[in-house]
CSV table of C-alpha atoms in Angstrom, one decimal:
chain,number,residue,atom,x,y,z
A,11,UNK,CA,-126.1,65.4,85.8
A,12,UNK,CA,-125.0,65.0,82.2
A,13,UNK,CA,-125.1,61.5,81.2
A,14,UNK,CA,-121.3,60.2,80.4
A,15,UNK,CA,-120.5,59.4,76.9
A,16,UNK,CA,-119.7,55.6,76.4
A,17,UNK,CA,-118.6,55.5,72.7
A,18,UNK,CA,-116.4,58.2,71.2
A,19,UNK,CA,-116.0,59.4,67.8
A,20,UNK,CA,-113.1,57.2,67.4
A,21,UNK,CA,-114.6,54.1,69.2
A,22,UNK,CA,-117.8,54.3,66.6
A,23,UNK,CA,-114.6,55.3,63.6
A,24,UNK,CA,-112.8,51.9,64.5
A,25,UNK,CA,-115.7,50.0,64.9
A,26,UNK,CA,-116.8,50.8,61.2
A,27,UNK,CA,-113.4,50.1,60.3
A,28,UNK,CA,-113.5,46.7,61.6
A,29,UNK,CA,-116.6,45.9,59.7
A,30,UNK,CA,-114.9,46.3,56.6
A,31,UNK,CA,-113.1,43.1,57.5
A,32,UNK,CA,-116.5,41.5,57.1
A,33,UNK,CA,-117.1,43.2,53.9
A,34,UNK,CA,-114.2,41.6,52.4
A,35,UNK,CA,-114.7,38.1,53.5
A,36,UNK,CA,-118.8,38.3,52.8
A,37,UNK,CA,-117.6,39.4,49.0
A,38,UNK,CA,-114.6,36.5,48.9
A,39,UNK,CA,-116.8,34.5,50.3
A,40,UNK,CA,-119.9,35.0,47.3
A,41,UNK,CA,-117.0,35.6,44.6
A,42,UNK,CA,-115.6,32.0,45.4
A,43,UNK,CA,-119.2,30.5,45.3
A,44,UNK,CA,-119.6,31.6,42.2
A,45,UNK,CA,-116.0,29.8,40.4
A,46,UNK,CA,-114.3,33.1,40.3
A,47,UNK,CA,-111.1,31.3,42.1
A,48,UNK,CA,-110.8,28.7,44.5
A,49,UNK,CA,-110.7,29.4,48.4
A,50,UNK,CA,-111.1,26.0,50.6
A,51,UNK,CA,-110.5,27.8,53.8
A,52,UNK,CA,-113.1,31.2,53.2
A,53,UNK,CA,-116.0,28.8,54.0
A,54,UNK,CA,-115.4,27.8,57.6
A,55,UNK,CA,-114.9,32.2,58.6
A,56,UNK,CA,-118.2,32.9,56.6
A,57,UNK,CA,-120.7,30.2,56.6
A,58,UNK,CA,-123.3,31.7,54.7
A,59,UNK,CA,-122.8,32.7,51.1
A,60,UNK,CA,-125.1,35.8,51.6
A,61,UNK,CA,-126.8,38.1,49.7
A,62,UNK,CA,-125.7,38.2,45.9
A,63,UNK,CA,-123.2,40.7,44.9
A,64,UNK,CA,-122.9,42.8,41.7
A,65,UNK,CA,-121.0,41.0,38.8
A,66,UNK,CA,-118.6,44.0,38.7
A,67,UNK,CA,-117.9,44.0,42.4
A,68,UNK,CA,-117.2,39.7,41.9
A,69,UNK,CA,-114.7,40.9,39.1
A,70,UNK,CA,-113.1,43.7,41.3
A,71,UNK,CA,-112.3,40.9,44.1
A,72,UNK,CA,-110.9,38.6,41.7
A,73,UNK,CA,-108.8,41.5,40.2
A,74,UNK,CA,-108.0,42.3,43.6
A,75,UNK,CA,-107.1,38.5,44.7
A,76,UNK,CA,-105.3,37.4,41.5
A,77,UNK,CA,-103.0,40.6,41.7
A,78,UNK,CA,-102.1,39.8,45.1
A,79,UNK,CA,-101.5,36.8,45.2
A,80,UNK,CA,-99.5,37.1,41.9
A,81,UNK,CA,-96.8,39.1,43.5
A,82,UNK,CA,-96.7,37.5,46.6
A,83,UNK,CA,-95.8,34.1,44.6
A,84,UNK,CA,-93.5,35.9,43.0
A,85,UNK,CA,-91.5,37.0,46.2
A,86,UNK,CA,-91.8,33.5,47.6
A,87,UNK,CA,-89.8,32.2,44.5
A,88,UNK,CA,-87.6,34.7,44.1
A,89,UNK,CA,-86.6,33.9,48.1
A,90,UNK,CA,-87.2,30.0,47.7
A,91,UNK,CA,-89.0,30.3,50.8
A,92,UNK,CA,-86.2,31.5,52.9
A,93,UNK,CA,-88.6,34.4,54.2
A,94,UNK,CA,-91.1,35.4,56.7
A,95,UNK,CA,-94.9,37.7,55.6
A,96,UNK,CA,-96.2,39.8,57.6
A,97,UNK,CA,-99.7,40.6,56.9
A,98,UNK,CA,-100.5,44.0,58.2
A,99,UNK,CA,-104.8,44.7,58.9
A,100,UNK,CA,-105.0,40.7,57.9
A,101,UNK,CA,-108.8,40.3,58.8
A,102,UNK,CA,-110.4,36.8,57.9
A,103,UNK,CA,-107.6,36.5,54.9
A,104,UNK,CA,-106.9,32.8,53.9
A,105,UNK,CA,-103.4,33.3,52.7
A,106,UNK,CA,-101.5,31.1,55.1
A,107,UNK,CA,-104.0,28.3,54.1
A,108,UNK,CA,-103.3,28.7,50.7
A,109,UNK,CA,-99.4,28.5,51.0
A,110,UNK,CA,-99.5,25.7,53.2
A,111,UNK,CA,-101.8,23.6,50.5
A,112,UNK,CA,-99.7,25.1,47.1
A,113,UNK,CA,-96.6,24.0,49.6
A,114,UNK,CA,-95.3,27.8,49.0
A,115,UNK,CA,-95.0,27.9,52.8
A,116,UNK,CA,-92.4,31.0,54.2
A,117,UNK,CA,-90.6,30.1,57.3
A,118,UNK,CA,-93.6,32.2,59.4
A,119,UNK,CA,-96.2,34.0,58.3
A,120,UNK,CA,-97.3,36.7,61.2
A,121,UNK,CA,-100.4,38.4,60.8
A,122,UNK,CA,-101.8,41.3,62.8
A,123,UNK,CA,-105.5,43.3,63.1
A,124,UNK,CA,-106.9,44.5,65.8
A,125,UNK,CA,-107.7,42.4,69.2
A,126,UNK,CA,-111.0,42.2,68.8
A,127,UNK,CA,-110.7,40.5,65.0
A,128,UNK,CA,-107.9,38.7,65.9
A,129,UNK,CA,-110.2,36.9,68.9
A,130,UNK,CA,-113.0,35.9,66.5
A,131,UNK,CA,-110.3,34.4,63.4
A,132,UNK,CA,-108.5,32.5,66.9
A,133,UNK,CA,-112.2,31.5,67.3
A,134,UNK,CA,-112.8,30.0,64.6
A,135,UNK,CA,-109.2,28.5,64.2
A,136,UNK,CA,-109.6,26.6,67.7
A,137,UNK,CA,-113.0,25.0,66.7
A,138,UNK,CA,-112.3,24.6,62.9
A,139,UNK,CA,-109.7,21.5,62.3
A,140,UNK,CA,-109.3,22.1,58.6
A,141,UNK,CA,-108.2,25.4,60.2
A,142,UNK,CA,-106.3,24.5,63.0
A,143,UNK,CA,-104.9,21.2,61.0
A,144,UNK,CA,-102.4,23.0,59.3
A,145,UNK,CA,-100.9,24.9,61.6
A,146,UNK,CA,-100.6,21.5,64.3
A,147,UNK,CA,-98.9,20.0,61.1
A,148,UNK,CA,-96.5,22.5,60.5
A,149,UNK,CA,-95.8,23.0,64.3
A,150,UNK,CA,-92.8,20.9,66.2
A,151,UNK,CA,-94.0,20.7,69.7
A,152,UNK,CA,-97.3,19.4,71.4
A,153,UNK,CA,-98.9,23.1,72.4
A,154,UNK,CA,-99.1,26.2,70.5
A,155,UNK,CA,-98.7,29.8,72.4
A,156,UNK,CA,-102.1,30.7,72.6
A,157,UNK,CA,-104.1,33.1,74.4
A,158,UNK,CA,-107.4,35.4,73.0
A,159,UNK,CA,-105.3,37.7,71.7
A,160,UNK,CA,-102.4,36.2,70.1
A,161,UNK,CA,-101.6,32.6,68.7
A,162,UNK,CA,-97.9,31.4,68.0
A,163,UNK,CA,-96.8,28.6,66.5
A,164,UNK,CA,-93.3,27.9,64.3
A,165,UNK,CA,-94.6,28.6,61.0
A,166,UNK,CA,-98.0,30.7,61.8
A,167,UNK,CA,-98.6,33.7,64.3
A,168,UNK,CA,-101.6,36.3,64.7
A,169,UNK,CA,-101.4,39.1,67.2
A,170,UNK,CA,-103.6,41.7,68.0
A,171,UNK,CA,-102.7,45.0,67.9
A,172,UNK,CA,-103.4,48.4,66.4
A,173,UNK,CA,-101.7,49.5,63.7
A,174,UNK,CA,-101.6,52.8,65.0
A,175,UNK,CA,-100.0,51.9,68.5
A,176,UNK,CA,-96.9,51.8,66.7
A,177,UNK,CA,-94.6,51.0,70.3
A,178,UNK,CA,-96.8,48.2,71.0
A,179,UNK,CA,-96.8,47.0,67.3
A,180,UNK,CA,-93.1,46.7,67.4
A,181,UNK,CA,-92.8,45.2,70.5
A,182,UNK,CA,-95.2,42.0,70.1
A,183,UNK,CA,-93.5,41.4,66.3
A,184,UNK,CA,-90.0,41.2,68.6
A,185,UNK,CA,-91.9,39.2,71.3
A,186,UNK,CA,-93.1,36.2,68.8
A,187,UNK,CA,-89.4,36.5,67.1
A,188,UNK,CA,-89.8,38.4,63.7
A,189,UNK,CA,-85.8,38.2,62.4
A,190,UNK,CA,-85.2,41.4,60.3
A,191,UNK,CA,-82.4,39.8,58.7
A,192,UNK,CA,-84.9,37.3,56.8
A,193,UNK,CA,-86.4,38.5,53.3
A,194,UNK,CA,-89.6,40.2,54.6
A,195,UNK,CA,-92.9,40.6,52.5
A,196,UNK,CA,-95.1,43.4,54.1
A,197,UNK,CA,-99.0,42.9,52.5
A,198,UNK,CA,-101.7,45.8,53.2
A,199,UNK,CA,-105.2,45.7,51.6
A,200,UNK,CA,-107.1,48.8,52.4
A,201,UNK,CA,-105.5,49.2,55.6
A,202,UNK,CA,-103.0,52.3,55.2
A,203,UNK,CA,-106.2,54.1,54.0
A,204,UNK,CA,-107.5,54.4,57.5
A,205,UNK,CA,-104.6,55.5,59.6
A,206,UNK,CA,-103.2,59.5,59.5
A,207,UNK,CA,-100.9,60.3,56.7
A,208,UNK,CA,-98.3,60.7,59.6
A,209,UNK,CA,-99.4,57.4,61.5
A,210,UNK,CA,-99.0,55.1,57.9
A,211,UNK,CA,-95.5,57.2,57.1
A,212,UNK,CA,-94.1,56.2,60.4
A,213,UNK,CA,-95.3,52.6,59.8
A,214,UNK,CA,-94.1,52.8,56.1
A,215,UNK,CA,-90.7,54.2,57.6
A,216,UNK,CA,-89.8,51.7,60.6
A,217,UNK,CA,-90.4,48.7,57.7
A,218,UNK,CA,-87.6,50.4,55.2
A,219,UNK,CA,-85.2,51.1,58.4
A,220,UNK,CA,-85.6,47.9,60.4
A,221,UNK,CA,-86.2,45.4,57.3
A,222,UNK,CA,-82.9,45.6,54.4
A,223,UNK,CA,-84.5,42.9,52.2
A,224,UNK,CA,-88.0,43.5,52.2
A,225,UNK,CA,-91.5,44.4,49.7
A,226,UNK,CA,-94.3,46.2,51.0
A,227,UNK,CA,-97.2,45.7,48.8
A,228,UNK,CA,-99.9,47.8,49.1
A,229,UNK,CA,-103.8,47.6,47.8
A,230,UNK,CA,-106.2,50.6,47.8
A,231,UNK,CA,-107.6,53.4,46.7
A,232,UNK,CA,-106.6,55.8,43.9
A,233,UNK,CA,-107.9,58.5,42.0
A,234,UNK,CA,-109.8,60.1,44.1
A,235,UNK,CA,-110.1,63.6,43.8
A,236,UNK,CA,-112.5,63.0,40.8
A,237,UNK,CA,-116.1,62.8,41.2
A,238,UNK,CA,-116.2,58.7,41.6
A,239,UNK,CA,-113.2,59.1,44.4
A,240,UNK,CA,-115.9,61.9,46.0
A,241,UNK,CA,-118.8,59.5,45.9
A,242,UNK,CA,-116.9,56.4,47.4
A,243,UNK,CA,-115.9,58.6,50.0
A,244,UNK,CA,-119.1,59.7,51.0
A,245,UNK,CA,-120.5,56.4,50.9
A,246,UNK,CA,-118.2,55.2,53.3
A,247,UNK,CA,-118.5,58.2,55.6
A,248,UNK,CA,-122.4,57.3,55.5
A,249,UNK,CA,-121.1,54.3,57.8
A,250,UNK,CA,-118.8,56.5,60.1
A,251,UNK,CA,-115.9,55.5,58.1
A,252,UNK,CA,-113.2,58.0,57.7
A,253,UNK,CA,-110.7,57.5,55.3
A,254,UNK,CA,-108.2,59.4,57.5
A,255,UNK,CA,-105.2,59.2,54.7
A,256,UNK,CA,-107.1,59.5,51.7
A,257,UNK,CA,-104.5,62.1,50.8
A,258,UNK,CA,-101.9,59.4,49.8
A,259,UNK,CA,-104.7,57.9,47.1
A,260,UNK,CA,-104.7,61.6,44.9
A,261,UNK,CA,-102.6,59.4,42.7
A,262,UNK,CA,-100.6,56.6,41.4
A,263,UNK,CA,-97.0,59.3,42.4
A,264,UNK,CA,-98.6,60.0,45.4
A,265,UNK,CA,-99.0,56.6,46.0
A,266,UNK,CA,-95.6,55.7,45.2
A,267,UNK,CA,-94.0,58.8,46.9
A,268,UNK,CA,-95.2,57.6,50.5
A,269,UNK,CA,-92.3,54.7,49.8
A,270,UNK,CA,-90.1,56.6,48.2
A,271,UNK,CA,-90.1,59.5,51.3
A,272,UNK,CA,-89.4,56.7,53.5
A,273,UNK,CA,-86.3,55.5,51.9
A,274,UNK,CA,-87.6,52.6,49.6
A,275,UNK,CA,-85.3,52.0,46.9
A,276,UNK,CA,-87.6,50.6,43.7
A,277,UNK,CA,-91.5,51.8,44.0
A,278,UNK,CA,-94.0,50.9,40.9
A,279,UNK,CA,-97.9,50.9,41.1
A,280,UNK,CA,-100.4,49.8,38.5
A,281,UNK,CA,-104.3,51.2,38.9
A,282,UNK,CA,-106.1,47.7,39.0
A,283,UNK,CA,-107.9,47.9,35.7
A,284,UNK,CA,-104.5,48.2,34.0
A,285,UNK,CA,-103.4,44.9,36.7
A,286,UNK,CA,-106.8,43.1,35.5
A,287,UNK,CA,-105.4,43.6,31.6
A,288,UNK,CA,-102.7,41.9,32.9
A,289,UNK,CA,-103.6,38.9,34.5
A,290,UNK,CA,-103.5,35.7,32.3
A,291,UNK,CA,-106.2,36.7,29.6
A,292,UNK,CA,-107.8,32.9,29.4
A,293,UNK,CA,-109.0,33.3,32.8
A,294,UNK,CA,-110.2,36.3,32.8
A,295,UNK,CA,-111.7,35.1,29.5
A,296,UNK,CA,-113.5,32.2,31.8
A,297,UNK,CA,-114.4,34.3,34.8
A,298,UNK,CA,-116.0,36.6,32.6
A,299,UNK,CA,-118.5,34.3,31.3
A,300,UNK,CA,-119.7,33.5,34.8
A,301,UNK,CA,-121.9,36.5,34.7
A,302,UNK,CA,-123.4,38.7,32.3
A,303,UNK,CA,-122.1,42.3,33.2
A,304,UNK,CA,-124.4,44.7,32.1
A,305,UNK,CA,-122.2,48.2,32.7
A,306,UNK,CA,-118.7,47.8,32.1
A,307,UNK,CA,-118.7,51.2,32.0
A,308,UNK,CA,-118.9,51.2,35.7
A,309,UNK,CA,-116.3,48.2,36.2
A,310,UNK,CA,-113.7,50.4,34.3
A,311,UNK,CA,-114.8,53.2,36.9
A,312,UNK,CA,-114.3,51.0,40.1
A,313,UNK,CA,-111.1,49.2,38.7
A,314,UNK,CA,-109.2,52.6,37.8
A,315,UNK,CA,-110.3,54.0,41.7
A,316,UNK,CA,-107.7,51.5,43.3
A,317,UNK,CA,-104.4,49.9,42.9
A,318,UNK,CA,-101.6,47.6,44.0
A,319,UNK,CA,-98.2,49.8,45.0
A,320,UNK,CA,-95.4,47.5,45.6
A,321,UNK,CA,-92.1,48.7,47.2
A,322,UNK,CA,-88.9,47.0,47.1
A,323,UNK,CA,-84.8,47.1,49.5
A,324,UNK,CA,-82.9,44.4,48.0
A,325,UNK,CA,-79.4,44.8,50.2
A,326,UNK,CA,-79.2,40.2,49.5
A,327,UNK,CA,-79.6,41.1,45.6
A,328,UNK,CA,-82.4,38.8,45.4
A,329,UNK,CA,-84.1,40.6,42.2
A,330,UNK,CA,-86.7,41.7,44.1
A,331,UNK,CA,-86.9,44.9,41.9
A,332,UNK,CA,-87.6,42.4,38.8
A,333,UNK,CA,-91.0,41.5,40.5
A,334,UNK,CA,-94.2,42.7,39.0
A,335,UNK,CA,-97.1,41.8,36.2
């Protein structure tokens, strides 16, 4: 009798996928030892610092952080606040920590990754208090809604779900009271990369229809039908990842179109070496004597294979569409 299969294609797929969560936080997590930037909160998700990572990989996360974190400030001031985030494939990310320290806090900040993930960050959340601290003082009654997979409180929620499950997706964002009539900032950081073309389109879509004052912004992978895109791809296929809508990374337009398509009304995207030229030039100036990098050749090669793509539907006439580097 033939011997039943117990993990499919898709299970081993997902699972790689989930490991890139730990990827990013091990590579925060030796970046912020280093002085690139400061993260209080990456420490108590990745106790070790871990094996030493390449200067131009250290410089890549900064770019990558600095960007980010650039535009979302700016969102938060344009709204004063008056908004809600939704961070979409959120992983170990420290944003909400951040916020709630700078006191840049949006009236909730949701994030969502898959069950499994979102049962180790509620982990570590539980057992942490200069994790759970913040959100007990930011929360107006005695208990927070918590179970493994989901944690609510009034200004911080996690939920587990796939991305791809897009019924289920939508129905706990209603059950935990996301208010589409409240400016809404969308984040994705190598996320949309792993789902179908058709499964990140409808996702794309349902956030332009259901959201009139909204940004999506959107890090990942560009340029890659050169011979670097080929060999990032087949490295990460090596670890049974599939980037299953590398399709949308051909190019900065292509990257833009997939908002455009789905009815956003401003689109701009900047390839992350042209976003690192950007950033203010005296700390880049100080972050770049932290190391010696021997091949910039090869930063310039990494930093013009991805990029930030932000969207924008201004129906409050916030300025949104004034946001950027």
């Amino acid at each position: 009798m033939a011997s039943k299969q117990l993990f499919t294609d898709s299970d081993i797929a997902d699972e790689a996928v989930r490991a890139t969560c730990d990827d990013a936080s091990i590579c925060k997590r030796f970046a912020t030892s280093k002085g690139y930037w400061t993260d209080l909160y990456v420490q108590y998700f990745v106790r070790q610092v871990g094996e030493r990572k390449a200067p131009e990989i250290n410089r890549g996360y900064y770019g990558r952080v600095k960007g980010m974190n650039l535009l979302i400030d700016a969102f938060l001031k344009k709204t004063q606040c008056d908004c809600q985030v939704v961070n979409l494939g959120a992983g170990l990310d420290t944003t909400f920590w951040r916020l709630k320290v700078e006191n840049i806090m949006p009236k909730k900040f949701f994030e969502v990754d898959f069950p499994m993930i979102v049962a180790r960050k509620i982990h570590h959340i539980k057992t942490k208090p200069p994790l759970s601290k913040p959100l007990i003082e930011t929360h107006s009654t005695d208990s927070l809604l918590l179970d493994c997979h989901s944690l609510d409180s009034d200004r911080y929620c996690i939920i587990g779900a796939d991305l791809r499950d897009f019924p289920t997706l939508e129905e706990k964002l209603k059950k935990f009271q996301i208010n589409p009539e409240l400016p809404t900032l969308f984040l994705s950081e190598c996320v949309l990369v792993y789902m179908t073309t058709e499964q990140s389109s409808k996702l794309v879509h349902w956030v332009a229809d259901t959201f009139p004052t909204a940004m999506f912004i959107n890090y990942e992978q560009v340029n890659m039908n050169d011979r670097f895109g080929e060999i990032m791809i087949e490295n990460l296929q090596r670890r049974q990842c599939n980037l299953a809508g590398v399709d949308l990374c051909q190019s900065l337009d292509s990257q833009k179109e997939r908002f455009l398509s789905a009815g956003w009304k401003s689109v701009n995207a900047l390839d992350m070496m042209t976003v690192y030229s950007m950033l203010p030039q005296e700390d880049v100036a100080r972050i770049e004597r932290l190391e010696f990098l021997d091949e910039k050749e090869l930063l310039q090669q990494l930093l013009q294979h991805y990029c930030i793509c932000w969207a924008v539907k201004d129906k409050l006439n916030l300025g949104l569409s004034q946001i950027g580097f």
